[in-house]
Structure formats: C-alpha cells, structure tokens
Short mmCIF file of C-alpha atoms and ligand atoms in Angstrom, two decimals:
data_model
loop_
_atom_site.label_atom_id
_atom_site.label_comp_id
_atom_site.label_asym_id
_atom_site.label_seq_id
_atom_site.Cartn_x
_atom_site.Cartn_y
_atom_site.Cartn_z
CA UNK A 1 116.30 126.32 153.52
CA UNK A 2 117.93 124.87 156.64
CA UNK A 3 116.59 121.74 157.48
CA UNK A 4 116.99 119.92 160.92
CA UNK A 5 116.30 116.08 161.11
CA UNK A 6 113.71 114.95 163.39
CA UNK A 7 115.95 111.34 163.76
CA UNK A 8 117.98 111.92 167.26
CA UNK A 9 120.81 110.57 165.64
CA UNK A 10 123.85 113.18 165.55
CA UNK A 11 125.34 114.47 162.87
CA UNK A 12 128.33 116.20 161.65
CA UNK A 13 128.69 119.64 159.69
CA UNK A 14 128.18 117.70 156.30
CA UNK A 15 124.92 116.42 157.97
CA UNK A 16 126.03 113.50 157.61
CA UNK A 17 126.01 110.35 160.73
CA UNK A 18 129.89 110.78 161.96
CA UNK A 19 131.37 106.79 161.61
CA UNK A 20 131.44 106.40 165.46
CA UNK A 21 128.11 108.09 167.00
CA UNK A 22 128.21 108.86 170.59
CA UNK A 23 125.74 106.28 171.84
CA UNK A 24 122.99 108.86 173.59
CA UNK A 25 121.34 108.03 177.28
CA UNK A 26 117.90 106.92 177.40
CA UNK A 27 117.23 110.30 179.45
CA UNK A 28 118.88 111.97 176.36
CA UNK A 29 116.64 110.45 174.01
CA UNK A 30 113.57 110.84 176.03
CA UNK A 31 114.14 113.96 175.63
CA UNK A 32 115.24 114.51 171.96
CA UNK A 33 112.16 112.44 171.58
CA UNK A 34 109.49 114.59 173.46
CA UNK A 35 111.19 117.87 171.95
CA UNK A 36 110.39 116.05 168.43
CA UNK A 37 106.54 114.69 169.20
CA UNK A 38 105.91 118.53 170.33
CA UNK A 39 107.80 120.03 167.27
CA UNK A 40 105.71 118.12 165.15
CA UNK A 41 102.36 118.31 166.31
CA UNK A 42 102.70 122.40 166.86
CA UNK A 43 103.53 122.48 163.12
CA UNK A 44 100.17 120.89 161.90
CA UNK A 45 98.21 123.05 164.08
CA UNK A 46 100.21 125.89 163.51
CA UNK A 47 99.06 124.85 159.83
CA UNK A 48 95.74 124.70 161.00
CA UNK A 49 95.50 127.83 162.39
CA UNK A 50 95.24 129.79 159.08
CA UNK A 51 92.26 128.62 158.41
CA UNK A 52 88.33 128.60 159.97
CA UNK A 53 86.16 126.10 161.55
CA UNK A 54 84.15 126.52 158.75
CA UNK A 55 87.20 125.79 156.08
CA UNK A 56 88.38 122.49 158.08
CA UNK A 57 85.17 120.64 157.42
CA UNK A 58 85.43 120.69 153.83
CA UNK A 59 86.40 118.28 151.20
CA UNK A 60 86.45 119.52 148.11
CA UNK A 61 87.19 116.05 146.58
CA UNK A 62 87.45 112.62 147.15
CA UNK A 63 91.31 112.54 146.91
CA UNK A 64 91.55 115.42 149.29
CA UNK A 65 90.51 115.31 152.93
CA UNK A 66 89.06 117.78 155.83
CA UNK A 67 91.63 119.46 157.69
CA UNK A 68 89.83 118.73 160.75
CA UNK A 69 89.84 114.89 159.71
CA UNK A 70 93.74 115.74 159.10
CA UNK A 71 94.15 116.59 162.55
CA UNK A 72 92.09 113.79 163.93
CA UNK A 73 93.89 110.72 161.80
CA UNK A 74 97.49 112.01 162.60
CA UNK A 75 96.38 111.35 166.11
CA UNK A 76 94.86 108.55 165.55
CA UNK A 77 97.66 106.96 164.35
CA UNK A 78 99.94 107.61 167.43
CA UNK A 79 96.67 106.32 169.54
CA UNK A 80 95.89 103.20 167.20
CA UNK A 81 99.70 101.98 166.74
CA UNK A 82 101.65 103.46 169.79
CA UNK A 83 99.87 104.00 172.56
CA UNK A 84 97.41 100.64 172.17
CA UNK A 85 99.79 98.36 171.98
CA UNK A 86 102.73 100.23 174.35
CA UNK A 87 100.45 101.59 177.37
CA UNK A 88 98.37 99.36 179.07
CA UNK A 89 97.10 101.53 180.80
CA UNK A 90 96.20 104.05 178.07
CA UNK A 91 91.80 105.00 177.65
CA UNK A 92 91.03 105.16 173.85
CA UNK A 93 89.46 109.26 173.80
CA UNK A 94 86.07 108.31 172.30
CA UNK A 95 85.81 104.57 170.91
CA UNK A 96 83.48 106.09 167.86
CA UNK A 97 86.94 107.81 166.33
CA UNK A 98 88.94 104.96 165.45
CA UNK A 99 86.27 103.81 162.79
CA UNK A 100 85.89 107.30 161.92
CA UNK A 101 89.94 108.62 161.65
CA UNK A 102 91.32 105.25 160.50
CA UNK A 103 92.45 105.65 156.57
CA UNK A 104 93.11 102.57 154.83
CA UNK A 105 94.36 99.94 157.66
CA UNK A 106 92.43 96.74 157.09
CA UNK A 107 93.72 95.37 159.80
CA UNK A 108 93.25 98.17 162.24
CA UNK A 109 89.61 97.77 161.89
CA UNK A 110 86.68 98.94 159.71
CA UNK A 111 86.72 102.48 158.50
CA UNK A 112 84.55 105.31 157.11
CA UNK A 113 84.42 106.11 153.49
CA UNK A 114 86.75 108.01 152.46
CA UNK A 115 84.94 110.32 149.94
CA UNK A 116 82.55 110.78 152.84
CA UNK A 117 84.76 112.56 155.14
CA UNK A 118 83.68 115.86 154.75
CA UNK A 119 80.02 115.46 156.17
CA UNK A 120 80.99 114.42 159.39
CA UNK A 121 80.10 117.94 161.17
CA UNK A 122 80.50 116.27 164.53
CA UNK A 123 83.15 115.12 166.43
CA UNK A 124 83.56 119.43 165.64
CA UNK A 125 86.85 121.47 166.32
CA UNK A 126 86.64 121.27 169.98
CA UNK A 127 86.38 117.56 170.39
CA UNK A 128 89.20 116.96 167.79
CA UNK A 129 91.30 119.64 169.44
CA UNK A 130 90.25 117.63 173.00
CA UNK A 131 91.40 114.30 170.83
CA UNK A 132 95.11 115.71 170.42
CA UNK A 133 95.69 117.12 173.78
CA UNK A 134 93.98 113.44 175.26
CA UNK A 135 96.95 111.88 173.29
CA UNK A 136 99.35 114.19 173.23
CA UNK A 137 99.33 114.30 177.07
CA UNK A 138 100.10 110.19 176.51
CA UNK A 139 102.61 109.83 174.84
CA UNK A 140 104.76 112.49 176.63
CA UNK A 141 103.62 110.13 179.61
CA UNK A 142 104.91 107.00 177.43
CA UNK A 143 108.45 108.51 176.33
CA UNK A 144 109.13 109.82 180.00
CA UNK A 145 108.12 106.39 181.30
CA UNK A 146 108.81 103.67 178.39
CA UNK A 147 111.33 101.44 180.24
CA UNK A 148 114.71 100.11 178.67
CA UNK A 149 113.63 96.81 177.09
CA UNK A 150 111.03 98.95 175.39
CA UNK A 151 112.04 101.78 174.17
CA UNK A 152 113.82 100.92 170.82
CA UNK A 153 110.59 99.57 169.56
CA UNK A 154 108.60 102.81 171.32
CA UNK A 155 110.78 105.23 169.50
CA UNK A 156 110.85 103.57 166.86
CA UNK A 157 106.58 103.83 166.28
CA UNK A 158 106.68 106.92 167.26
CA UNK A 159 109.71 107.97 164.68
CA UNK A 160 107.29 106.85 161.68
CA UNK A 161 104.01 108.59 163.50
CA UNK A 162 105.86 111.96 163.15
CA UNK A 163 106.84 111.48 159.64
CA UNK A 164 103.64 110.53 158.81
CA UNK A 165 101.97 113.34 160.54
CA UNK A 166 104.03 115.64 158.27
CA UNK A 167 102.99 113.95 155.28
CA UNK A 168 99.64 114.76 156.41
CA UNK A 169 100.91 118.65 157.17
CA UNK A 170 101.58 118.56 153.31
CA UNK A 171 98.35 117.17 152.77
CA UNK A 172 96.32 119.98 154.87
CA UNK A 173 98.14 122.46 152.66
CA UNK A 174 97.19 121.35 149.05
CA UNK A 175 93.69 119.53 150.29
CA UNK A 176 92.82 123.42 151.46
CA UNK A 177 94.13 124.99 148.23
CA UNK A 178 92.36 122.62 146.09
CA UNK A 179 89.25 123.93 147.99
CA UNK A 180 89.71 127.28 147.93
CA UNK A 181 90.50 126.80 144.18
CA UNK A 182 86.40 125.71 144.14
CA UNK A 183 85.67 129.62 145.44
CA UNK A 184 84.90 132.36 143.68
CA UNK A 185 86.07 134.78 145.99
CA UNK A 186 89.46 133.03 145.96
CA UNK A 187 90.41 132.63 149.54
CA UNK A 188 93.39 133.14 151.22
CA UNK A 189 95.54 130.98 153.31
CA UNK A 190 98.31 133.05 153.82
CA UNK A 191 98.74 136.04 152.94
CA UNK A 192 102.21 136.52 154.36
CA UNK A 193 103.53 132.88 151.74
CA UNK A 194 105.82 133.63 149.87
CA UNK A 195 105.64 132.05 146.09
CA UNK A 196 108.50 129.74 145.45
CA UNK A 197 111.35 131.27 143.03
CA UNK A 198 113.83 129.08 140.64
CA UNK A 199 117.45 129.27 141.74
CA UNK A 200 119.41 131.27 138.97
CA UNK A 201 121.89 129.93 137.48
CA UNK A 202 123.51 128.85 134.03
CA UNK A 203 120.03 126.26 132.60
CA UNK A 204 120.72 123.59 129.93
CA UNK A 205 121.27 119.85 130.64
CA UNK A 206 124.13 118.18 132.34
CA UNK A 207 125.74 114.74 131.74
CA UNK A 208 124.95 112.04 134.45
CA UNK A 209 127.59 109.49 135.34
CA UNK A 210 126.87 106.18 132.98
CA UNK A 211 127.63 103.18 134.64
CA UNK A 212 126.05 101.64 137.77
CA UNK A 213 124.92 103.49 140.82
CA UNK A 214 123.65 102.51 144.18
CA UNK A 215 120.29 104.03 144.82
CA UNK A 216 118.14 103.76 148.08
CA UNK A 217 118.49 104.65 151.39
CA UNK A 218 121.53 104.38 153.45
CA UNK A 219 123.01 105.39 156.19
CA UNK A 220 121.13 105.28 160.18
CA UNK A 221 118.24 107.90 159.52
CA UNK A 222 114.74 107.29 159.06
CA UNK A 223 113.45 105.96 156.14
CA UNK A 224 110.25 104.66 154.53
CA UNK A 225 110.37 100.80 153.71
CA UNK A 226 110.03 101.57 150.36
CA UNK A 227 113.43 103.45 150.11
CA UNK A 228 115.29 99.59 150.71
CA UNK A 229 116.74 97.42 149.76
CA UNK A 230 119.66 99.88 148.49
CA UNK A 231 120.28 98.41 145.40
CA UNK A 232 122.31 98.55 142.07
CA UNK A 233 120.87 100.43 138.96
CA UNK A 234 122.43 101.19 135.09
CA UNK A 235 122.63 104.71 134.62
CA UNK A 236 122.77 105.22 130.34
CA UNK A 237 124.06 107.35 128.63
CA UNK A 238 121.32 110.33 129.67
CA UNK A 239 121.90 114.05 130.24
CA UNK A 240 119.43 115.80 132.61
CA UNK A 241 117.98 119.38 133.40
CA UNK A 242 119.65 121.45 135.85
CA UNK A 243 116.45 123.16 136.11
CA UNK A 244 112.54 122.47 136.59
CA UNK A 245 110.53 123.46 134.25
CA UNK A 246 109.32 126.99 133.78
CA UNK A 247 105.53 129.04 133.66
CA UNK A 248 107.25 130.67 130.63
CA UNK A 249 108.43 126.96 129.13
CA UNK A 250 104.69 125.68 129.82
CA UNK A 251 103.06 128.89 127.72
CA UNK A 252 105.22 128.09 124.76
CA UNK A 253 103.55 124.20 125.20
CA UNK A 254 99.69 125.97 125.93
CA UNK A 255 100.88 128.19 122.68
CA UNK A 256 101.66 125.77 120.28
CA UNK A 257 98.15 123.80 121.36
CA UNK A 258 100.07 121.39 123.46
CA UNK A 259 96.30 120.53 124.93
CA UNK A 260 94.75 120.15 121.59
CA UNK A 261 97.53 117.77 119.58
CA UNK A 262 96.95 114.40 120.74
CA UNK A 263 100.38 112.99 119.32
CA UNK A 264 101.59 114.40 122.04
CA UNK A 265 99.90 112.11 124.71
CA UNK A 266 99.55 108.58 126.04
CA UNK A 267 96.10 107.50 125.38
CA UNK A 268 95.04 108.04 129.11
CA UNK A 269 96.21 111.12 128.99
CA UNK A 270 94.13 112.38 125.94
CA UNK A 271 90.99 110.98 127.36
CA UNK A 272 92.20 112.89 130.83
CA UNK A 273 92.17 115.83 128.59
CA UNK A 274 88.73 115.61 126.75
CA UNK A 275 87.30 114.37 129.86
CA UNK A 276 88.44 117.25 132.54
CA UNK A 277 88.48 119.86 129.73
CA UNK A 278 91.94 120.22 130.78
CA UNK A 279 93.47 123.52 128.96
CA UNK A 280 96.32 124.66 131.47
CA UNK A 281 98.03 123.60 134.74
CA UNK A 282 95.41 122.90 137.41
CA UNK A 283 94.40 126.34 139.30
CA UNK A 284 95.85 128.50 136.37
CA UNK A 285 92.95 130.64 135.02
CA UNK A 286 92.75 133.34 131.67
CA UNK A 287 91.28 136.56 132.74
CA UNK A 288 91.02 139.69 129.92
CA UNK A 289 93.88 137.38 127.72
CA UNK A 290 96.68 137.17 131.29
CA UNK A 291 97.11 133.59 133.02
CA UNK A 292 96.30 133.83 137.05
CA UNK A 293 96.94 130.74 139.43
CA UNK A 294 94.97 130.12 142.41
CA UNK A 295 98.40 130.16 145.18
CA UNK A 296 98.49 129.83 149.11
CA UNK A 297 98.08 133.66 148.84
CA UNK A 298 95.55 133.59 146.80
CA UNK A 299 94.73 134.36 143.35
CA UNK A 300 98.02 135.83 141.41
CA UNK A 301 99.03 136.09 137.75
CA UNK A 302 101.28 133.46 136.58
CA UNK A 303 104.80 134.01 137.48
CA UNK A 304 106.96 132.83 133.92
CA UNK A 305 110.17 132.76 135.69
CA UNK A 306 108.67 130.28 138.12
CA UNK A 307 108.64 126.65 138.01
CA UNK A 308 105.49 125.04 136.56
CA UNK A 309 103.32 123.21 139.61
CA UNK A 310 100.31 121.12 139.50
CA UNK A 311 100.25 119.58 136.28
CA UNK A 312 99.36 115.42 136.32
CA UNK A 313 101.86 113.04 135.04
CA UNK A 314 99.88 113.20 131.86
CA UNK A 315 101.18 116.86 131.02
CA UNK A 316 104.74 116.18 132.13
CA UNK A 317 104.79 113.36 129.63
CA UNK A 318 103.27 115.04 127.02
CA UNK A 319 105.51 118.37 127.68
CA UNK A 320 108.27 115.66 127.58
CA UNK A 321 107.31 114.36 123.72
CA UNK A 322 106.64 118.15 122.66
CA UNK A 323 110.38 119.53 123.99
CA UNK A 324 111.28 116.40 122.19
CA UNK A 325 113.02 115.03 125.47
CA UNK A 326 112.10 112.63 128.33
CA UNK A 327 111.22 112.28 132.08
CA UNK A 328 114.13 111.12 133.50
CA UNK A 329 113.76 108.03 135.75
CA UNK A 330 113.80 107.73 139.32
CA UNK A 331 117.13 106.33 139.51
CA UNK A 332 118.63 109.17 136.73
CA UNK A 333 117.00 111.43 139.35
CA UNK A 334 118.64 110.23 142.75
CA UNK A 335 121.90 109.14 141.12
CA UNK A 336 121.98 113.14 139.82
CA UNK A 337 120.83 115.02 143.14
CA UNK A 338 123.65 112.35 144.93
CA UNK A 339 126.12 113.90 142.58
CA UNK A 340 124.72 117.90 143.17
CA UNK A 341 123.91 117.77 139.61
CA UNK A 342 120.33 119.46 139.72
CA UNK A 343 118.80 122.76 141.09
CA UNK A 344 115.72 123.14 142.95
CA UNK A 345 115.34 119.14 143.58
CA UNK A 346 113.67 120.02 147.10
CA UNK A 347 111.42 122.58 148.16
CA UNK A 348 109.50 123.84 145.35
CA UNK A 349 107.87 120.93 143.59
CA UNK A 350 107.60 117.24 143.15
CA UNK A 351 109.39 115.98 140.19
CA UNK A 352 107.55 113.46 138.16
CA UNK A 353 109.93 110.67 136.99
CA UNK A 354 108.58 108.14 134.09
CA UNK A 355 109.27 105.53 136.83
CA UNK A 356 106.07 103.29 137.75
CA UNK A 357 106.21 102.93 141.51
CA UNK A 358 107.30 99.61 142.00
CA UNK A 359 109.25 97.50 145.03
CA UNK A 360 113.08 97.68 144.73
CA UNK A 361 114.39 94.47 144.08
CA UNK A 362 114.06 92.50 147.75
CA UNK A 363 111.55 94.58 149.04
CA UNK A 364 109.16 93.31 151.97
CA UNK A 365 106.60 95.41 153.79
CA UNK A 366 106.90 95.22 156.95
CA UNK A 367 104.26 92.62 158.73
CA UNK A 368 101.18 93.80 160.79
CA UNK A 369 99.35 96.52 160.09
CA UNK A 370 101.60 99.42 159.49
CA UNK A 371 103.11 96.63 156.88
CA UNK A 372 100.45 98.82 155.12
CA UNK A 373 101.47 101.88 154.91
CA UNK A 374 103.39 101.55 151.56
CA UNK A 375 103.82 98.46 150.07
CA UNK A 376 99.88 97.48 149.17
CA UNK A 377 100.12 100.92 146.60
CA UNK A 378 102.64 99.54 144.34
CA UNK A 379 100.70 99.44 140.90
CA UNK A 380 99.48 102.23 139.13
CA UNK A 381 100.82 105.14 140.20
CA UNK A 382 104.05 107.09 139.11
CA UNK A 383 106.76 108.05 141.40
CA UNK A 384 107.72 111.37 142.22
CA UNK A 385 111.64 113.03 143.65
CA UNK A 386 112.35 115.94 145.21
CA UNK A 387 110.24 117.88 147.47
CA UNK A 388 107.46 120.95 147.44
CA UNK A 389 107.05 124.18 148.99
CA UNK A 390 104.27 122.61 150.77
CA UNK A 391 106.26 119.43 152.37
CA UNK A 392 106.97 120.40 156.23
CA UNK A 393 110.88 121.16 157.31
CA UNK A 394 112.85 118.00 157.81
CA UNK A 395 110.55 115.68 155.31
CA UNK A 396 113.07 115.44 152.56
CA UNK A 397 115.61 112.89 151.56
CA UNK A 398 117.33 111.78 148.61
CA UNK A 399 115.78 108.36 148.59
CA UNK A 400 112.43 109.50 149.45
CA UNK A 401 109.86 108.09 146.90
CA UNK A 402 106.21 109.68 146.43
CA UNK A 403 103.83 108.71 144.48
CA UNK A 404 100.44 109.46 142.56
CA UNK A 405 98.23 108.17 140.38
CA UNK A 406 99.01 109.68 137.13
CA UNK A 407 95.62 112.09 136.25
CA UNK A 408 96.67 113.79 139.81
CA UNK A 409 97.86 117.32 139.71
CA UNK A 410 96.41 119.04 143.34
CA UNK A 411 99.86 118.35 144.58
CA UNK A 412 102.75 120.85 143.88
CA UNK A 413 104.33 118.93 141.18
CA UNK A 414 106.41 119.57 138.35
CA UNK A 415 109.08 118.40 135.92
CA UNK A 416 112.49 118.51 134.99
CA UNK A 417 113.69 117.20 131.79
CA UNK A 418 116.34 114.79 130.49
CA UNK A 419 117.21 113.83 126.92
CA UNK A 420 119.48 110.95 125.91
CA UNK A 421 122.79 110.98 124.34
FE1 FE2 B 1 97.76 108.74 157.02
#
C-alpha cells in the first residue's frame, strides 16, 4: 500500500530525507501544514461515516470507547494543547467538554471516567460535529497566522495532534468491531472492506544478522518519544518467520487442545483462559462444526490462508511453546524489517514481541503535560511491531512501538515466530 508521510519534510524516491533538504518557506509549510490538519481530520470522519448515531454512543467495554467520544477527544486535544496555549485569542467551544473529552492528562485537568463514556447521550452528534468545525476553523486560522518565532513549536503540537488523531482512527475501527461483535445480528461496517490476505511467497524462517544493531528512530521524521534514544542492542544467534502466523496454523493449535493444556501457558494466561472461557481467537465463532469471525464486513468463515488476528499476548505465547519456538523480541523484530527480512510486517496485524514495554536506555518523557502521553505506561504491558489493516495511511514506521496489556486481543494483532539457533 502506498503510503505518504504526513511530516512536510521531503523525501527522495527511496522515501528516504535526501542529506541536504531544501529548507521550505514558512508560506510553504503553512500550507503543507493545513493540507495535513484537513487530510487528517476528513479521514476520522470519513471513518465515522459508516456508522449511525445510534452506533457512536456505544461502548461495548471499558477498554474501548464511543466513536462519538473518539471524535470529540481528537479535538480536544488540538483545543487543550494547541490552540490554549498558541491563540490568545482562541474561545474554548463549551467549557463542560474538556472534563468530559480529556483521557488520561492529570495535568490537563480532572476527567470523566473512562468506563463511563458511553452514557453520555448529550453533548449528541450535532454538538460534537459543531465541536470539530469550532476548532477546525482555528487552527487553519493559527497555521495561516502563527508568526515566525512561533511556528516551529506550533507545527510541531500540531505534528503529534495528527498522529494522535490517527491512533484514535485505529481506535474507532476496532472499538466499533468489538461492539458489533456483542450483536446478534452481526453488523456491518463496511461492506465494501476488503479482508487482509498474506503475501505469497517461499514461508520458513530466515537468519537475522548476530551481532549488534542500532534500533530506534532516526532520521528527521516524526516520531513518538518512546522510539529514542536510538540505541545499541545484541542480536543472537535467532532465525525469524518470514511470515505471520496463519488461521490454518492456529486450527492445528485449537486441534491439538492448545486451550485446554495448560503447559502451554504462563500462569496469567491459564487463569485468562478459565476465566474468559477463552476457546479460539476473539470474534471467531463454531457454527454446524465451520469457524466464522466477526470482520469489518461482518460475519465470515475463517479464512485459513489468512493471518491469525485478535488473539492476546497470552495465545501468542502459548502458540509460541506449542510450535516449540519463540516470540521474537522487539529488537529481533526492527533489526529484521530494517534488513527486508519479513513479510507482511505492516498493514495486516500487530505483531506481539515477548518484549515488556520498557524506556530505551536514556529515555525522558517529555515535561508538561503531553510528557504524558507515553512514558507514565511503561510497566505491564507488552510491545507490539508492525502495523494493522485498521491503522490509518501514513501511521507506520519501523521504530514505532505499541503496546497492550497482555489479556488484550480487540486489536488486530497477531504473531510471527522465531526460533533460536
Ligand atoms: Fe488520545
């Protein structure tokens, strides 16, 4: 899938920065800039737009959130962190939103519960929709008028609001398919999606490069904090998958009662099993003997040839021990993808590594509030490479670090393999 950078800075055929940029105008980037904020936001509602007033209310969990609150916090976040502090003479749209669209930023204020999102019937579709063109209609105003001395630090806000609206744009998707999973007519979101396919292709593992590899972020496009410091790790002696892991690979594991043989899981992950009943990937249902998923097109039968989606850290680990192989870590991971070792490493699923997400050696959130945004999550929760069919065009780097708490499987996420010499 093409992909075209949101970052303004130029690249050459490789995609890569040339070694001397062409230093760009300020009327150049104000433009780039707007043509960028407007990109963006169309894509989340054009997101929005598959589905009814009635299906962006709900939230189906506590880990998943309204669409309508979706739209509402993305904006929230360009009114709380870039327009506040940039335009003095900005209006906040309703001062009752930013305690009710703020997400986890202690010190941008006090904040609704989270697992209480999806009874708030009013501000309704309208007003939200009224929310987005209020500060939409500002910020064009602020990159049109942001003056010299300014508009490094402007951009540079407004760079990370746009990313993290499309990590919400992912978000809308699987929070509304974990929903519709709840329905027994088994809704629709888009008819016209098309299912993610495997790239063919010899399978089997390849060797990685032993010895020590840089692994990080470099270069002058965006990053999250957490991608730095760039930093040194040992590769061993490790071969890895070309390939994800298949719906035909995961029967053989659902076969051989992979869910009922509890040598084959951490202890959390056995108790995840006994206490969710958990049988199969999430969504994937037995009708008259044939496996169905619940998919963005609704209800299908389980395609083997396809890569495996929404299983929990748990099951990759225990799929792991059962093939008699490993996750490969985060560093195996980037250090392969760098080399064009793997296939599929973007755009179909998340790749669990059996890395715990942790700071790189150096790190330091950044200070104020959106020193937030990353750094306090660091325990707990297992990183994730690659990329989904769900994550928006754009959204995907090399470096790029996500990250779940292991039990969670309403993302798109899957596995590849790795087995040591
Ligand atoms: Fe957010």
């Amino acid at each position: 899938m093409a992909r075209t950078a949101i970052s303004p800075v130029p690249r050459d055929a490789a995609g890569k920065p040339p070694l001397a940029p062409k230093p760009l105008s300020l009327e150049e980037l104000r433009v780039i800039w707007r043509d960028a904020f407007r990109r963006v936001r169309a894509e989340t509602e054009s997101r929005a737009a598959h589905l009814s007033a009635e299906d962006q209310i709900v939230q189906s969990m506590a880990d998943a959130s309204p669409a309508k609150w979706h739209r509402a916090h993305v904006t929230w976040f360009f009114e709380q962190f870039l327009l506040v502090p940039n335009d003095p003479a900005y209006k906040i749209f309703d001062e009752r939103f930013p305690f009710l669209f703020n997400s986890y930023y202690i010190a941008a204020g006090p904040r609704h519960a989270r697992p209480q999102r999806g009874l708030i019937t009013r501000p309704n579709g309208e007003d939200v929709a009224g929310y987005r063109a209020h500060v939409d209609a500002a910020v064009e105003r602020l990159i049109e008028n942001v003056p010299a001395a300014d508009a490094a630090s402007v951009f540079s806000i407004l760079e990370i609001g746009l990313h993290h609206e499309q990590q919400h744009q992912e978000l809308l998707i699987t929070d509304i398919l974990h929903a519709f999973a709840q329905n027994p007519t088994d809704p629709v979101y888009d008819a016209g999606r098309p299912a993610p396919r495997a790239t063919q292709g010899p399978r089997g593992f390849v060797d990685m490069p032993a010895g020590i590899h840089a692994i990080g972020h470099e270069g002058q496009g965006f990053c999250f904090d957490n991608e730095t410091p760039r930093h040194d790790e040992l590769i061993p002696d490790v071969r890895i998958a070309r390939h994800l892991v298949s719906n035909a690979e995961w029967l053989v594991f659902i076969d051989a009662g992979g869910y009922a043989t509890p040598a084959l899981w951490l202890s959390d992950g056995w108790a995840a099993v006994q206490a969710e009943g958990w049988q199969a990937p999430g969504y994937w249902r037995q009708n008259d003997g044939a496996w169905f998923t619940m998919t963005l097109a609704g209800l299908k039968p389980v395609d083997a040839a396809a890569p495996v989606t929404h299983i929990s850290y748990y099951e990759a680990d225990a799929f792991a021990r059962f093939a008699g192989k490993h996750l490969p870590s985060e560093a195996e991971w980037e250090v392969a993808a760098r080399a064009g070792l793997l296939a599929d490493a973007f755009g179909i699923a998340w790749q669990w590594t059996r890395s715990a997400y942790l700071p790189y050696p150096g790190y330091r959130a950044a200070e104020g509030a959106l020193g937030e945004y990353n750094g306090k999550f660091m325990v707990s929760q297992m990183v994730l490479r690659g990329s989904s069919v769900a994550t928006p065009e754009s959204h995907e780097r090399v470096s790029y670090r996500n990250f779940f708490y292991p039990p969670a499987r309403w993302q798109f996420s899957g596995l590849r393999l790795a087995e040591f010499v």
